[in-house]
Coordinates of N, CA and C in Angstrom, one line a residue:
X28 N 11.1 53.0 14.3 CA 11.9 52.4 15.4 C 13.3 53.0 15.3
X29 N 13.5 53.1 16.2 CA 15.5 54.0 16.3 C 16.6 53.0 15.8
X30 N 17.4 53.4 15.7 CA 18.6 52.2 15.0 C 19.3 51.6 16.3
X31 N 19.0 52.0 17.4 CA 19.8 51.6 18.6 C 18.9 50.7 19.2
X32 N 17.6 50.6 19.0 CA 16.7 49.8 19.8 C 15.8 48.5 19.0
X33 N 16.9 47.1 19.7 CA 16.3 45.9 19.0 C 15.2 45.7 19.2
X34 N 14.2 45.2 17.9 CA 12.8 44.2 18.3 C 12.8 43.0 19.1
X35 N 12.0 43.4 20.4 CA 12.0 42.0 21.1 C 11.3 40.6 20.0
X36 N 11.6 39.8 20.5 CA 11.1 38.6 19.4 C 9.6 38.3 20.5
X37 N 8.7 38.0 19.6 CA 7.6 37.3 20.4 C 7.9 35.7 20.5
X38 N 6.9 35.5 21.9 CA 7.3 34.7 22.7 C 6.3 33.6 22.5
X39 N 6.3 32.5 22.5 CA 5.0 31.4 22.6 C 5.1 30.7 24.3
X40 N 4.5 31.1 25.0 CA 4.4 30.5 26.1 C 4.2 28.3 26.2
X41 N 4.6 27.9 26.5 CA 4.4 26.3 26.7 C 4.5 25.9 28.3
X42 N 3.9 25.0 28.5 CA 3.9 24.5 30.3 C 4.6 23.1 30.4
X43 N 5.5 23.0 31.2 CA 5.8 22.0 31.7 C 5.1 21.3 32.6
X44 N 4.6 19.7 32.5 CA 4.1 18.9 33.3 C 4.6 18.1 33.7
X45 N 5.1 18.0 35.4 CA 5.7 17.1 36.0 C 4.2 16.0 36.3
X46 N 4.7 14.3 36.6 CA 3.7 13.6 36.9 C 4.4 12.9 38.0
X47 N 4.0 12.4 39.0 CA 4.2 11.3 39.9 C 3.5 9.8 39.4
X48 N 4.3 8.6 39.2 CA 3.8 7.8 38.3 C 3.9 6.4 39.1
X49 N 2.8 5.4 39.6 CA 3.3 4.3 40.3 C 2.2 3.5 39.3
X50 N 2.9 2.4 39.2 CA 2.8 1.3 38.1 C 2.9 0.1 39.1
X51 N 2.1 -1.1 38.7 CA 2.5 -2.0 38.7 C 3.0 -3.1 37.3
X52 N 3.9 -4.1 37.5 CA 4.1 -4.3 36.0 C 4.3 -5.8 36.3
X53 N 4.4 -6.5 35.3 CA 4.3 -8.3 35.6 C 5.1 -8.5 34.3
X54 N 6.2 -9.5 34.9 CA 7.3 -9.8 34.0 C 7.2 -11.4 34.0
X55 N 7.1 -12.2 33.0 CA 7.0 -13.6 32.6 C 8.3 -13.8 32.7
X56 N 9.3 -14.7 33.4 CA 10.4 -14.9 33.5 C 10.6 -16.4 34.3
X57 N 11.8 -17.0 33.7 CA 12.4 -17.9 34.4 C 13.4 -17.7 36.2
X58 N 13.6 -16.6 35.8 CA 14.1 -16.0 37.7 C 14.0 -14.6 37.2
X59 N 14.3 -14.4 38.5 CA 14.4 -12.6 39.0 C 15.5 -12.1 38.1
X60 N 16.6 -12.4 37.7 CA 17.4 -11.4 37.0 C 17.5 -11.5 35.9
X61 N 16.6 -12.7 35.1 CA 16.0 -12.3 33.8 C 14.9 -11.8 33.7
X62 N 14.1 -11.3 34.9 CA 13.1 -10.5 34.8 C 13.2 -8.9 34.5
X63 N 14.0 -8.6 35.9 CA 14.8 -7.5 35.6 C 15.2 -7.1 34.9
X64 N 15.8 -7.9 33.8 CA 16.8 -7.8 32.7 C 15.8 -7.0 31.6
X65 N 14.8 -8.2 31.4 CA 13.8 -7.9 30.7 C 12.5 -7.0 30.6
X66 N 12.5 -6.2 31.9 CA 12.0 -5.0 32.3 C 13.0 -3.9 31.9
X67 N 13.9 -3.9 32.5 CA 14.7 -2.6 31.9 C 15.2 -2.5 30.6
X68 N 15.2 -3.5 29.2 CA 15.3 -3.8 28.2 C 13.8 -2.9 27.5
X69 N 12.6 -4.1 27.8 CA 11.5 -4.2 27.3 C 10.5 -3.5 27.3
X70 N 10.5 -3.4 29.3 CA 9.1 -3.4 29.6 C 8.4 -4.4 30.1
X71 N 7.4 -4.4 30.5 CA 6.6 -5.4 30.9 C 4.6 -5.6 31.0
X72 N 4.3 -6.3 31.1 CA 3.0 -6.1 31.5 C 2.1 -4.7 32.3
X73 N 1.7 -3.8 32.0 CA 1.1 -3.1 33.3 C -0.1 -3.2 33.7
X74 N -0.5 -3.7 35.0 CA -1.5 -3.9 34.9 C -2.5 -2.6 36.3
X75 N -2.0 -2.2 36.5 CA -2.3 -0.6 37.2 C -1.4 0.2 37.1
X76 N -1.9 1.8 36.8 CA -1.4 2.5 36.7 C -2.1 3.9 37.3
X77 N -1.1 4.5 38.3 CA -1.9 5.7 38.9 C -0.9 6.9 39.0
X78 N -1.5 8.3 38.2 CA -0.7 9.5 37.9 C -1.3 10.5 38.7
X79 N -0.5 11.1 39.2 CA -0.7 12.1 40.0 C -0.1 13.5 39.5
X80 N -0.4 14.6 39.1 CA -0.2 15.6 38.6 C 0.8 16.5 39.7
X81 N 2.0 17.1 39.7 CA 2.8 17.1 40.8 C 2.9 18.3 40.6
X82 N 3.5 19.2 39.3 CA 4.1 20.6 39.3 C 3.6 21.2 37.3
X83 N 3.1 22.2 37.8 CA 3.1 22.8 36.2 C 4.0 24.2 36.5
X84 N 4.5 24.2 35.4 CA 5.1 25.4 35.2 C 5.4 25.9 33.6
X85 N 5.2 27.1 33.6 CA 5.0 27.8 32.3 C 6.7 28.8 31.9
X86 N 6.7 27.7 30.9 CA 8.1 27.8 30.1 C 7.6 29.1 28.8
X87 N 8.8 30.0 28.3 CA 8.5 30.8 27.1 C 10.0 30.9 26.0
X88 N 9.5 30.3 25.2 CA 10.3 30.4 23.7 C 10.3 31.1 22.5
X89 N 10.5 31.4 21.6 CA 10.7 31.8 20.5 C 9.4 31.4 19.9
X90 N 9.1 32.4 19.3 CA 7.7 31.6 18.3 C 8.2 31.7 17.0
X91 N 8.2 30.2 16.6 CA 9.2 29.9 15.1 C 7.9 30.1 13.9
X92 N 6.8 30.1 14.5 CA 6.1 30.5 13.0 C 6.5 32.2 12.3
X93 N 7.3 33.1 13.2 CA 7.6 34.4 12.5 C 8.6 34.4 12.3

């Protein structure tokens, strides 16, 4: 190899997965803004859940095993 001309580094390809996600969720609560509270704290119950696969796309990095 010449002294002027760097080794490219190899690449490990990876894909990004976007999802589209609708949930239903059940919160045990005394009112509504300790429910809320308690969902965006905790979490809650889920009792459906439906994923829809929206966008892939293919990301490339460094490959750290070399």
């Amino acid at each position: 190899m010449k002294d002027n001309v760097k080794e490219i580094k190899p690449t490990k390809a990876t894909q990004c997965f976007s999802y589209e996600v609708n949930m239903l969720v059940h919160i045990i609560a005394d009112d509504e803004a300790t429910a809320k509270a308690q969902l965006d704290e905790k979490g809650g119950i889920v009792t459906k859940r439906d994923v829809k696969l929206v966008n892939t796309v293919t990301l490339y990095g460094e490959d750290k095993d070399k």
